[in-house]
Amino acid sequence: MFWPAMAPPPSGEGSSPNPILTFLPFVLMIVVVWFLLIRPQRKRQKEHQAMLTQLSKGDRVVTNSGMFGTIVGMSDNTVTLRVGDDSRSETKIEFLKSAIAGKVDAR
């Protein structure tokens, strides 16, 4: 059923289509996908990286899993959070820095 549509035109019938016009819809689709999906995602990643570099001890943060805590220690790739309701809490949990979703206003 689709075979005749995919077959090249017999010689002498019509002219071959312009290759630029043939690929123009694909190029436009790639540009649209870039501006609607990839570019905003890269912008969010840059903002997240900037937020991670500005973290310091004493900042109250929330993790990707939804856990709230206060930063009590940091290394290059990890952050140690103190979790609990009061400042006397000694429960400390170590997270990857990339697991920090954002800063939260101090209570």
mmCIF file with all atom_site columns, C-alpha atoms in Angstrom:
data_model
loop_
_atom_site.group_PDB
_atom_site.id
_atom_site.type_symbol
_atom_site.label_atom_id
_atom_site.label_alt_id
_atom_site.label_comp_id
_atom_site.label_asym_id
_atom_site.label_entity_id
_atom_site.label_seq_id
_atom_site.pdbx_PDB_ins_code
_atom_site.Cartn_x
_atom_site.Cartn_y
_atom_site.Cartn_z
_atom_site.occupancy
_atom_site.B_iso_or_equiv
_atom_site.pdbx_formal_charge
_atom_site.auth_seq_id
_atom_site.auth_comp_id
_atom_site.auth_asym_id
_atom_site.auth_atom_id
_atom_site.pdbx_PDB_model_num
ATOM 1   C CA . MET A 1 1   ? 0.000  0.000  0.000   1.00 0.00 ? 1   MET A CA 1
ATOM 2   C CA . PHE A 1 2   ? 2.807  2.494  0.862   1.00 0.00 ? 2   PHE A CA 1
ATOM 3   C CA . TRP A 1 3   ? 5.257  1.060  -1.595  1.00 0.00 ? 3   TRP A CA 1
ATOM 4   C CA . PRO A 1 4   ? 4.378  3.367  -4.493  1.00 0.00 ? 4   PRO A CA 1
ATOM 5   C CA . ALA A 1 5   ? 4.700  6.441  -2.250  1.00 0.00 ? 5   ALA A CA 1
ATOM 6   C CA . MET A 1 6   ? 8.253  5.481  -1.205  1.00 0.00 ? 6   MET A CA 1
ATOM 7   C CA . ALA A 1 7   ? 9.459  4.579  -4.678  1.00 0.00 ? 7   ALA A CA 1
ATOM 8   C CA . PRO A 1 8   ? 11.499 7.165  -6.556  1.00 0.00 ? 8   PRO A CA 1
ATOM 9   C CA . PRO A 1 9   ? 9.642  8.913  -9.351  1.00 0.00 ? 9   PRO A CA 1
ATOM 10  C CA . PRO A 1 10  ? 10.110 7.354  -12.739 1.00 0.00 ? 10  PRO A CA 1
ATOM 11  C CA . SER A 1 11  ? 12.680 9.111  -14.846 1.00 0.00 ? 11  SER A CA 1
ATOM 12  C CA . GLY A 1 12  ? 11.358 11.992 -16.806 1.00 0.00 ? 12  GLY A CA 1
ATOM 13  C CA . GLU A 1 13  ? 8.430  12.752 -14.450 1.00 0.00 ? 13  GLU A CA 1
ATOM 14  C CA . GLY A 1 14  ? 8.723  15.981 -12.512 1.00 0.00 ? 14  GLY A CA 1
ATOM 15  C CA . SER A 1 15  ? 11.860 17.301 -10.878 1.00 0.00 ? 15  SER A CA 1
ATOM 16  C CA . SER A 1 16  ? 13.526 16.260 -7.640  1.00 0.00 ? 16  SER A CA 1
ATOM 17  C CA . PRO A 1 17  ? 12.536 18.346 -4.615  1.00 0.00 ? 17  PRO A CA 1
ATOM 18  C CA . ASN A 1 18  ? 14.918 20.910 -3.214  1.00 0.00 ? 18  ASN A CA 1
ATOM 19  C CA . PRO A 1 19  ? 16.967 19.183 -0.458  1.00 0.00 ? 19  PRO A CA 1
ATOM 20  C CA . ILE A 1 20  ? 16.869 22.277 1.729   1.00 0.00 ? 20  ILE A CA 1
ATOM 21  C CA . LEU A 1 21  ? 13.074 22.332 1.678   1.00 0.00 ? 21  LEU A CA 1
ATOM 22  C CA . THR A 1 22  ? 13.009 18.605 2.383   1.00 0.00 ? 22  THR A CA 1
ATOM 23  C CA . PHE A 1 23  ? 14.987 18.955 5.620   1.00 0.00 ? 23  PHE A CA 1
ATOM 24  C CA . LEU A 1 24  ? 13.536 22.319 6.695   1.00 0.00 ? 24  LEU A CA 1
ATOM 25  C CA . PRO A 1 25  ? 10.679 20.779 8.770   1.00 0.00 ? 25  PRO A CA 1
ATOM 26  C CA . PHE A 1 26  ? 13.176 18.599 10.668  1.00 0.00 ? 26  PHE A CA 1
ATOM 27  C CA . VAL A 1 27  ? 15.424 21.568 11.371  1.00 0.00 ? 27  VAL A CA 1
ATOM 28  C CA . LEU A 1 28  ? 12.431 23.590 12.592  1.00 0.00 ? 28  LEU A CA 1
ATOM 29  C CA . MET A 1 29  ? 11.380 20.720 14.884  1.00 0.00 ? 29  MET A CA 1
ATOM 30  C CA . ILE A 1 30  ? 14.869 20.577 16.396  1.00 0.00 ? 30  ILE A CA 1
ATOM 31  C CA . VAL A 1 31  ? 14.847 24.343 16.981  1.00 0.00 ? 31  VAL A CA 1
ATOM 32  C CA . VAL A 1 32  ? 11.413 24.194 18.642  1.00 0.00 ? 32  VAL A CA 1
ATOM 33  C CA . VAL A 1 33  ? 12.490 21.307 20.899  1.00 0.00 ? 33  VAL A CA 1
ATOM 34  C CA . TRP A 1 34  ? 15.637 23.246 21.822  1.00 0.00 ? 34  TRP A CA 1
ATOM 35  C CA . PHE A 1 35  ? 13.715 26.351 22.864  1.00 0.00 ? 35  PHE A CA 1
ATOM 36  C CA . LEU A 1 36  ? 10.853 24.554 24.614  1.00 0.00 ? 36  LEU A CA 1
ATOM 37  C CA . LEU A 1 37  ? 12.656 21.715 26.395  1.00 0.00 ? 37  LEU A CA 1
ATOM 38  C CA . ILE A 1 38  ? 16.436 21.829 26.431  1.00 0.00 ? 38  ILE A CA 1
ATOM 39  C CA . ARG A 1 39  ? 17.099 25.548 26.979  1.00 0.00 ? 39  ARG A CA 1
ATOM 40  C CA . PRO A 1 40  ? 14.825 25.935 30.068  1.00 0.00 ? 40  PRO A CA 1
ATOM 41  C CA . GLN A 1 41  ? 16.277 22.756 31.574  1.00 0.00 ? 41  GLN A CA 1
ATOM 42  C CA . ARG A 1 42  ? 19.829 24.057 31.163  1.00 0.00 ? 42  ARG A CA 1
ATOM 43  C CA . LYS A 1 43  ? 18.810 27.370 32.720  1.00 0.00 ? 43  LYS A CA 1
ATOM 44  C CA . ARG A 1 44  ? 17.393 25.559 35.784  1.00 0.00 ? 44  ARG A CA 1
ATOM 45  C CA . GLN A 1 45  ? 20.562 23.464 36.067  1.00 0.00 ? 45  GLN A CA 1
ATOM 46  C CA . LYS A 1 46  ? 22.730 26.584 36.050  1.00 0.00 ? 46  LYS A CA 1
ATOM 47  C CA . GLU A 1 47  ? 20.555 28.217 38.729  1.00 0.00 ? 47  GLU A CA 1
ATOM 48  C CA . HIS A 1 48  ? 20.744 25.044 40.861  1.00 0.00 ? 48  HIS A CA 1
ATOM 49  C CA . GLN A 1 49  ? 24.543 24.913 40.509  1.00 0.00 ? 49  GLN A CA 1
ATOM 50  C CA . ALA A 1 50  ? 24.799 28.582 41.494  1.00 0.00 ? 50  ALA A CA 1
ATOM 51  C CA . MET A 1 51  ? 22.629 27.914 44.561  1.00 0.00 ? 51  MET A CA 1
ATOM 52  C CA . LEU A 1 52  ? 24.817 24.943 45.550  1.00 0.00 ? 52  LEU A CA 1
ATOM 53  C CA . THR A 1 53  ? 27.996 27.023 45.369  1.00 0.00 ? 53  THR A CA 1
ATOM 54  C CA . GLN A 1 54  ? 26.468 29.680 47.634  1.00 0.00 ? 54  GLN A CA 1
ATOM 55  C CA . LEU A 1 55  ? 25.506 27.272 50.437  1.00 0.00 ? 55  LEU A CA 1
ATOM 56  C CA . SER A 1 56  ? 27.148 27.865 53.772  1.00 0.00 ? 56  SER A CA 1
ATOM 57  C CA . LYS A 1 57  ? 26.966 26.533 57.322  1.00 0.00 ? 57  LYS A CA 1
ATOM 58  C CA . GLY A 1 58  ? 23.801 27.565 59.110  1.00 0.00 ? 58  GLY A CA 1
ATOM 59  C CA . ASP A 1 59  ? 21.656 27.660 55.975  1.00 0.00 ? 59  ASP A CA 1
ATOM 60  C CA . ARG A 1 60  ? 18.325 25.888 56.277  1.00 0.00 ? 60  ARG A CA 1
ATOM 61  C CA . VAL A 1 61  ? 17.723 23.689 53.238  1.00 0.00 ? 61  VAL A CA 1
ATOM 62  C CA . VAL A 1 62  ? 15.364 21.069 51.884  1.00 0.00 ? 62  VAL A CA 1
ATOM 63  C CA . THR A 1 63  ? 16.551 17.939 50.102  1.00 0.00 ? 63  THR A CA 1
ATOM 64  C CA . ASN A 1 64  ? 15.090 16.332 47.005  1.00 0.00 ? 64  ASN A CA 1
ATOM 65  C CA . SER A 1 65  ? 13.466 13.742 49.273  1.00 0.00 ? 65  SER A CA 1
ATOM 66  C CA . GLY A 1 66  ? 11.696 16.483 51.230  1.00 0.00 ? 66  GLY A CA 1
ATOM 67  C CA . MET A 1 67  ? 13.822 16.431 54.383  1.00 0.00 ? 67  MET A CA 1
ATOM 68  C CA . PHE A 1 68  ? 14.466 19.778 56.053  1.00 0.00 ? 68  PHE A CA 1
ATOM 69  C CA . GLY A 1 69  ? 17.690 20.497 57.888  1.00 0.00 ? 69  GLY A CA 1
ATOM 70  C CA . THR A 1 70  ? 20.362 22.981 58.793  1.00 0.00 ? 70  THR A CA 1
ATOM 71  C CA . ILE A 1 71  ? 23.831 22.700 57.310  1.00 0.00 ? 71  ILE A CA 1
ATOM 72  C CA . VAL A 1 72  ? 26.417 21.958 59.995  1.00 0.00 ? 72  VAL A CA 1
ATOM 73  C CA . GLY A 1 73  ? 29.226 20.644 57.793  1.00 0.00 ? 73  GLY A CA 1
ATOM 74  C CA . MET A 1 74  ? 30.309 20.714 54.195  1.00 0.00 ? 74  MET A CA 1
ATOM 75  C CA . SER A 1 75  ? 32.896 19.112 51.965  1.00 0.00 ? 75  SER A CA 1
ATOM 76  C CA . ASP A 1 76  ? 33.370 19.256 48.218  1.00 0.00 ? 76  ASP A CA 1
ATOM 77  C CA . ASN A 1 77  ? 30.600 16.755 47.410  1.00 0.00 ? 77  ASN A CA 1
ATOM 78  C CA . THR A 1 78  ? 28.704 16.235 50.669  1.00 0.00 ? 78  THR A CA 1
ATOM 79  C CA . VAL A 1 79  ? 26.679 18.284 53.111  1.00 0.00 ? 79  VAL A CA 1
ATOM 80  C CA . THR A 1 80  ? 25.939 17.291 56.709  1.00 0.00 ? 80  THR A CA 1
ATOM 81  C CA . LEU A 1 81  ? 22.520 18.363 57.903  1.00 0.00 ? 81  LEU A CA 1
ATOM 82  C CA . ARG A 1 82  ? 21.237 18.616 61.449  1.00 0.00 ? 82  ARG A CA 1
ATOM 83  C CA . VAL A 1 83  ? 17.609 17.559 61.450  1.00 0.00 ? 83  VAL A CA 1
ATOM 84  C CA . GLY A 1 84  ? 15.071 17.916 64.207  1.00 0.00 ? 84  GLY A CA 1
ATOM 85  C CA . ASP A 1 85  ? 12.824 20.500 65.727  1.00 0.00 ? 85  ASP A CA 1
ATOM 86  C CA . ASP A 1 86  ? 15.120 22.252 68.147  1.00 0.00 ? 86  ASP A CA 1
ATOM 87  C CA . SER A 1 87  ? 18.701 23.450 67.969  1.00 0.00 ? 87  SER A CA 1
ATOM 88  C CA . ARG A 1 88  ? 19.754 20.910 70.637  1.00 0.00 ? 88  ARG A CA 1
ATOM 89  C CA . SER A 1 89  ? 19.029 18.035 68.287  1.00 0.00 ? 89  SER A CA 1
ATOM 90  C CA . GLU A 1 90  ? 22.147 16.051 67.503  1.00 0.00 ? 90  GLU A CA 1
ATOM 91  C CA . THR A 1 91  ? 20.749 13.989 64.647  1.00 0.00 ? 91  THR A CA 1
ATOM 92  C CA . LYS A 1 92  ? 23.059 14.556 61.718  1.00 0.00 ? 92  LYS A CA 1
ATOM 93  C CA . ILE A 1 93  ? 22.648 13.095 58.257  1.00 0.00 ? 93  ILE A CA 1
ATOM 94  C CA . GLU A 1 94  ? 25.091 13.305 55.382  1.00 0.00 ? 94  GLU A CA 1
ATOM 95  C CA . PHE A 1 95  ? 23.765 14.030 51.883  1.00 0.00 ? 95  PHE A CA 1
ATOM 96  C CA . LEU A 1 96  ? 25.275 14.529 48.489  1.00 0.00 ? 96  LEU A CA 1
ATOM 97  C CA . LYS A 1 97  ? 25.424 18.203 47.697  1.00 0.00 ? 97  LYS A CA 1
ATOM 98  C CA . SER A 1 98  ? 23.438 17.537 44.535  1.00 0.00 ? 98  SER A CA 1
ATOM 99  C CA . ALA A 1 99  ? 20.562 16.227 46.694  1.00 0.00 ? 99  ALA A CA 1
ATOM 100 C CA . ILE A 1 100 ? 19.897 19.712 48.051  1.00 0.00 ? 100 ILE A CA 1
ATOM 101 C CA . ALA A 1 101 ? 16.789 21.030 46.303  1.00 0.00 ? 101 ALA A CA 1
ATOM 102 C CA . GLY A 1 102 ? 16.895 24.554 47.662  1.00 0.00 ? 102 GLY A CA 1
ATOM 103 C CA . LYS A 1 103 ? 17.235 26.988 50.509  1.00 0.00 ? 103 LYS A CA 1
ATOM 104 C CA . VAL A 1 104 ? 14.395 27.550 52.919  1.00 0.00 ? 104 VAL A CA 1
ATOM 105 C CA . ASP A 1 105 ? 13.807 30.680 54.929  1.00 0.00 ? 105 ASP A CA 1
ATOM 106 C CA . ALA A 1 106 ? 14.918 30.266 58.519  1.00 0.00 ? 106 ALA A CA 1
ATOM 107 C CA . ARG A 1 107 ? 12.113 29.807 60.992  1.00 0.00 ? 107 ARG A CA 1
#
